[in-house]
Every structure is written in C-alpha cells, then in structure tokens.
Amino acid sequence: MGDPTQLKDEGNKYFQAGDVDKAIECYTNAIKVCKDKKALAVIHRNRSACFLKKENYANAASDASKAIDVDAADIKALYRRCQALEKLGKLDMAFKDAQRCSTIEPKNKTFLETLRRLGAEIQAKLKTTFSTDSRVQNMFEILLDEEMEKDKKEKAANNLIVLSREDAGAERIFQNNGVPLLLNMIETGKVEMILAAIRTLSGMCTGHKARAMAIIHMVGTDKLCSIMAIDNEEIALATCNLFQCINDSLTGGDKREYGKEEALILDASKDLRTILLSLLEMVASSKVSGHGRDQALNLLSKNVPRQGRKEQDNSRTLFTIDHGLKKILKVCGQVPELPDQLPMTENTQLIASVLLNRLYDDLKCDPERNNFRDVCDEYIKSKIDPNDMDKTIHAINVISGLLQGPFDVGNALVGHQGIMEMMVALCGSEREVDQMVAVEALIHSSTKMSRASFIVTNGVSLLKDIYKKTKNEKIKIRSLVGLCKLGSAGGDDYSLRQFAEGSTEKLAKQCRKWLCNPKIDARTRKWAIEGLAYLTNDADVKDDFVEDELALKAMFELAKSTDKTIVYSVACTLVNCTNSYEKKEIIPELIQLAKFSKQHVPEQHPKDKKDFIDKRVKRLLKAGVTSALAVMVKADSTILTDHTKEMLSRVFLALSQDPKDRGIIVAQGGGKALIPLALEGTEAGKVKACHTLAKIAAISNPEIAFPGERVYEVVRPLVSLLHTERDGMQNFEALRGLTNLAGYSEKLRIKIVKEQALPDIENYMFEEHDQIRQAATECICNLVTCKEVQERYLEDGNDKLKLLVLLCGEDDENLQIAAGGALAMLTAVQKKLSTKMTLVTAQWLEILQRLCLHVNPKIQHRGLVIVFNMLNSDDGELAKKLIESELLEILTVIGKAEDNPKRQEPIDAARTCLVRAMELGLIKPFSSPS
C-alpha cells in the first residue's frame, strides 16, 4: 500500500496542483495504512479540504469531525467543519464551530467575519421561521373556525396551498402538527375544506421522499382511497394528483442527499405495493364513485406499465395482472341498464380498455401474453351461463371492452367456437338490453375484414330487422352504426363497397339526423358520430357531411362535452373528411402488373381529389373545427391515446395547408393546442404537429400566435424538424419558422442557440436545393446579432465566413440579400471579421464589387454597408486596399447620383463611405481651380 507519510505528501502535491480527485485517492490510501492517531487526524483534515472543493459537504464535515476528535483545538479542522455545516444548512452548529475558532484566535478577521455573517443568517432564519410558524397556525385557526367568514377561509386555504409548494413552507406545516390539522379539515366533510387539505398535502409530498413516506403513514392509504372514492370530480382529481406526487417522490422524484438517514427511508417498495393493491381494490368496489374509479384506473395506467422499452423490469405489470386483471375486466363488463352495477362515468369503461391495452403492450414474451389471454378466457367462460342472461351479456360486454383495448386478445376470444353465434343470437333476443350489448359487440368485432365479411353474410339482415322493428332509439342507433361499419369495411377503396350504390349515403343521412336532434341524450348521439366515423371513408358521405353545417356544429359541441369517449370517433371522422390518413404511393407499373395478374387494384373516388379536399377543409374551418380540436387536446391523458393524438395532428396539418387559413387556426386556439401534440405521442404524430407549428410560425406574428412564455416552447419542436431524417418540406418550413422567431427577440435567438440548432442550420446553407439553402441563410442572417453566433464566425479552423462571402456571389437575389445582410451585420459588430473576410477567399473583392454594382437596391445597399464596415475596421491597410481598387470609382459614381427615393439607401451609404475615406485621409475633397 505504501508509507502513510509519503502518501500524505503526494496528496498535498496533487491538492496544490489542483487535481483534487488524485489528492483524495492518496489521502484515502494513507488513512487505510496509518496507525498514528495524530498523523491520521492531519490526513482526515486534509481530505476534508478536498471534499469542500468537490462540494461534498457531508463527507467534509465527517472528516473534519474525526480530526477534531483527536485534537479539539485543531483550528483548521474546526473552520472546515464550520464551512461544511453552513453549506448543509446547519447554521447553529456552524456558528458554534466559528465561536470556538474566534476564541482560539480572537484577532483573526476571517473568523470574526464568519461569526458575524452566521449570526445574521441565524437571526433572519429564526425571524422567518417564527413568522411562518405563526402564519401556519393562524391559517389553520381560520380554516377550522366554524364562524369565520367564507372569504377569509378561502384566502387562508389558498395561502396554505401556496406555502406547501415551497420546500421551507412545506416543512414548517409538517413540523407544526400540520398533517393532523389537515385531517381535521378533511373530517369536516365540506368540499372546499377537503380540496384545500388534499392540495396542501400534494405540495408537501412533491419532491420529498422522507416527508411523502411520513404523510402516507400518518394519513393511511385506505383513508386517501376513501377520499378519492367520494362522488365529487374535483376531490377525486385532487386526490389522484396527491397519489401521483407521492408515487413520483417515492420512485425517484426526490434528488436530495440524506447521508446516513438514507438507509432508514430508502425502501419505499412496501408502500408502493400497498398503494397499488389499494387502487386495484378500488377498481371493482361498489363503494367507489364513478369519478373515483376513473382516477384509480388513470393512476394504474400511468404508473404500472414501463415508461420506456429500455427499462427491463415489468414486474409491476405482472403483479397487476395477477392481482387485478379480473377486477378491470369486471369494470369492462358492466351494463349500466342492469340493476346492481358499479357506479361509473361515461368515460370509465374506455379508460379500463386503455389500461388493459397498456398492460398487454408492456408484456415482454409469449408466456406472459398467453397468461393474460388465459385469465381473460377463464373469466369470460365463468360468466357465460345459458340460464342467466345478465351474466352472459356481462361476458359479451367484457369482449367489447377487450376489442377496444388489446384487440388481439378480444379478436382471439371472438374466434372461439360459439361466441360470434351467441352475439348474433342475442341480437334476436326479446330483451332490449341484450340486443344493445350484442349489437355493440358486433360493431367492435367487425374491425377485421374477414369478421366483417362473416357478419355481412350472417348479421346484416338481422341488424336491418332490429333497426326497422325496435322502437328504442338507443338500439336503433346502435344497429345503424353496425350497418355503417359493415358498409365501410372496404375503407376508401371505391371498388370495394360492401353495400349497393346510395346505401351508405342513406345511412349517413340518418346518422346526421340523430346527431342534430337535441332531444336524444348525448350518449346515444355519440353513436351517430361513431357511425359517421366509419361511413366517411366514402367520399360522397364526406362531401354531404361537410355541407351540413348544423351536423358539423353538433359534432363539435359534443366533442367539447364532458364525455371524452367521443374524442376518438370525432378524430376519425375529421381524418376521413380531410383525407389526412396515411396513403400508400401507387406506382403505375405495379397497377398494370396487378391487372395483368388479375389482382385487386384499389380505386380512388373522384371526390377524393385535391380540389374537393380543399373545399371540405374550408367548410370545416368555417364551422369552427379548430376550437373543437383545442378542447379535445385537453382531454384526460388516458383517453387521449397516442394514436388519437396522431390523428388530431394529422387534421391540424391538413387544415394549415393554405397560408390564408392559418390565421383562423391561431385565432381559435390552434397554436396553443399544437404544443402538447408536438411533444408527446407517436413519432409520426409529433412530426406532423411540429410541421403544423412550423407552418404557423413561418408567417404569423409570434406574439399573437404563441402569447407569453409559450413562444419559447415552440422552438424545440421546430428544431426537431431540422433532423436529416425529415423531408425537405419539413426542413424548409422549420427554417422559415425559426427565421421568423429569430427576428422577434434576443431571448428567442438565445433559446434557438441553446437548443443546438446552429450546426443543423449551417449545414443547410450547403444544401443543393435553392429554397432550403436560402431559408437557412435567412435564418443565420436573423441570428447573427446573437453574441454566441458571432463567436462561431470569429473562431479559426472553419469555413463559416467563407461560405457567407461566396453565397453573396450567387445569382439568386434572395440568397444574396440574406448572405449580404448577415455579412453586413457581422462586420459591423465584430471589426476583426472585416480583416478575416479578406483572408478566407481570394474572390472577396470581386464579390464585393458585384454587390455594390447590383441593380437591386437592397443588395447594393448591403454591399456598400460592408464596404463602410471595412473602412471603419481599424485596419488601415485594408481601407487603403479598398480605396486603391475600383471600389473608389464605384462609390464615386453612386455617391454623385441624384437623390432617388427608390435607391436612396445605397446612395446615402456610398456617400457615407466616401466621407469615411476622407476622414482616414485616403482621398481628398475635389476642389475646382479658382
């Protein structure tokens, strides 16, 4: 190991040389072999200094304490511990060490100054603590006083919530018996008191593992679940947020260093498992309200599946399947029209289907998926009972739920012998509820073309009979949707129509009629939109629908309602109407080959051509589609699946194709709605949302399109479009958007630079495509006022400045304006660049002369400004070279020209150059002989 003295000396040398890590290594090795107590104390003291440098204050204090244990008057160790304790926030202990230092050396100014500063900090902290403590007590007194005025209570509640969001405030509430007092507020049973207490607890649990664990033990998971079970949407949502804050803090949201205490509070797995089991109990409990059940399902959906595929551990999902899959299936199977069903909202069953889908997607191998299918199969078999129709339709409803979630599982179950036949048989039942459940199941199971063909053969006549004979509007509309779906099984392929010519238009007309009928309840009208989502594959139906403004507005109003299960159907309908779905490129040669080999060839409907699509987009915008989309984007995160987000992004992109329409999109809140779509969802959806943002940013005033701080959130989506994997149009629109933003404010320019956009923008200046190259050069032109950009041009070893100079010599006038503008601004603010410009290319003078002689006054003006900057650059030789060249003649001709409003800027610039040349003594004023 080596000699401790030698190792200590080596450590000292490394420390003095600034290599702190090496010094720590030497001191640590010395400590291992040192037997002498006094020598050991010195080594600990020295290592303490290293830890102070590394800002590892806990270890610095620990090492200093070991030195002080040997020699209580070790002034260096005392002062180092004082510094470490101060940084750790332990001011009173730091003050004591400073006092001991000043007692040993009473005339040491450093110790006296530290003592004074710590004293002042302690007084300030005590003052704040006492004032905060008294404020906390006062707030609770007001809130728990029955006779206190309502306004004062509201103010106290809001103050308590705000205080809990600051770490110091949250700690004061906790230390001042806050949790029992908050429980007292909950026990009052008053909604506003419960909300204030829950929101305060959320603030206290955010980002603090120790406090979150203490609160969960003091309040109890069962108590929190009972609060979330209350039939009040606000309370359920607030409690869900509290659970989320606790989960985040226990699973890595807290970045504090706890030192020795960490071992005591580190293991949160037991608490997390307790919470998971309690949430699964809530899912199928009849004592839980619909809103509470929704939030329990939302929490499971957000926190159980892995966040990314890189994470290997899916044990939470496997645990949930083992302990709760049957409970989730029970929710899917509920039939609200039957007695003794679980309380639910209109969104509950869809949220349960989404959760099932996320759990199934999170499984890693076939045995895990087989187990999932087996549990579902076993559950359905246990419910099918020929003697109990209620149980049987519960089983059929479970299959409907699976078909809306993990479709493969539901599809496999439908394929089991007798299931499809049972659905068809139930359609002929005398009970209306049986018919309704069976028709819904048929609708969901006919997604696959083969299934649709089976039902076209076996079920169409049955659905038609139900439609004609039933007097119940709910069943009538569902059977119609079944017919709609079967009629659209060929998608947008004109040659694959399932029904006779005109049948789909009749179905759509009936759907629109129901949609516009305010007497029918919203849940039933939702099915009319479901029908249109299928039928709008037909171009005739699309055209008729967008012409019906009342039907459009009725759909948009439903999209804005509290029933968010409608979002997917509305999104599908809009994607169909705007033809923004993914289209495969059809190669003419392959069509000929397919015809020759007698294969099916898809045909486009005449009304699916561009001019018809453009008319439909205009109609949708006129009816207020953007405001409906903006509301849909705010839907609950579980219901708004990534696929739905992608569809909304597709619609936004289709709406923004015409620059004239982008103002309407901005005015109706489209700019704000696009930002979350650009940041979350499928890759294709994010790209489409980013592209729409770029289109809007390119031509809109950023202050209006993205008001306030929101404009800074737009930069990252635009920068993501600069990636080489994106297509040329996306690159071009992103560059134009960034150009507009860069011209708006210095803060935005800095944000663009911080997002690492410069290398990509500079790369596009080499692009062969003229418009992309021009857009990149214009973007750089707007960015050069930023100091970081100027520094890149001052650096040696790159061709950035050379490229700008050469671009000034191109034939494209817009490119010359952009490159000349950038060069003019750069040489104005960085005088060194005037000289550097002459060194990067031998053609600089020729290019400069061409700029100054250009017929376009904008280009000419930029060239003359560059000349003035070079004359003004403090480089006498450069100025002399310019005046000795043909430039003097060019300046003279332009300067002597008569004033002309159309060319006044270059004339004035030339005259300014001549004046500067005279000031430098390079030319003399012309004087005529007397």
Coordinates of N, CA and C in Angstrom, one line a residue, residues 334 338-342:
Q334 N -69.5 -4.2 -17.1 CA -70.7 -3.6 -16.5 C -71.7 -3.1 -17.6
L338 N -78.6 -2.5 -16.4 CA -79.0 -3.6 -15.4 C -78.9 -3.1 -14.0
P339 N -79.6 -3.7 -13.1 CA -79.5 -3.3 -11.7 C -78.2 -3.8 -11.0
D340 N -77.9 -3.2 -9.9 CA -76.7 -3.6 -9.1 C -75.4 -3.5 -9.9
Q341 N -75.2 -2.5 -10.7 CA -73.9 -2.3 -11.4 C -73.0 -1.3 -10.6
L342 N -71.7 -1.4 -11.0 CA -70.8 -0.5 -10.3 C -71.1 1.0 -10.7

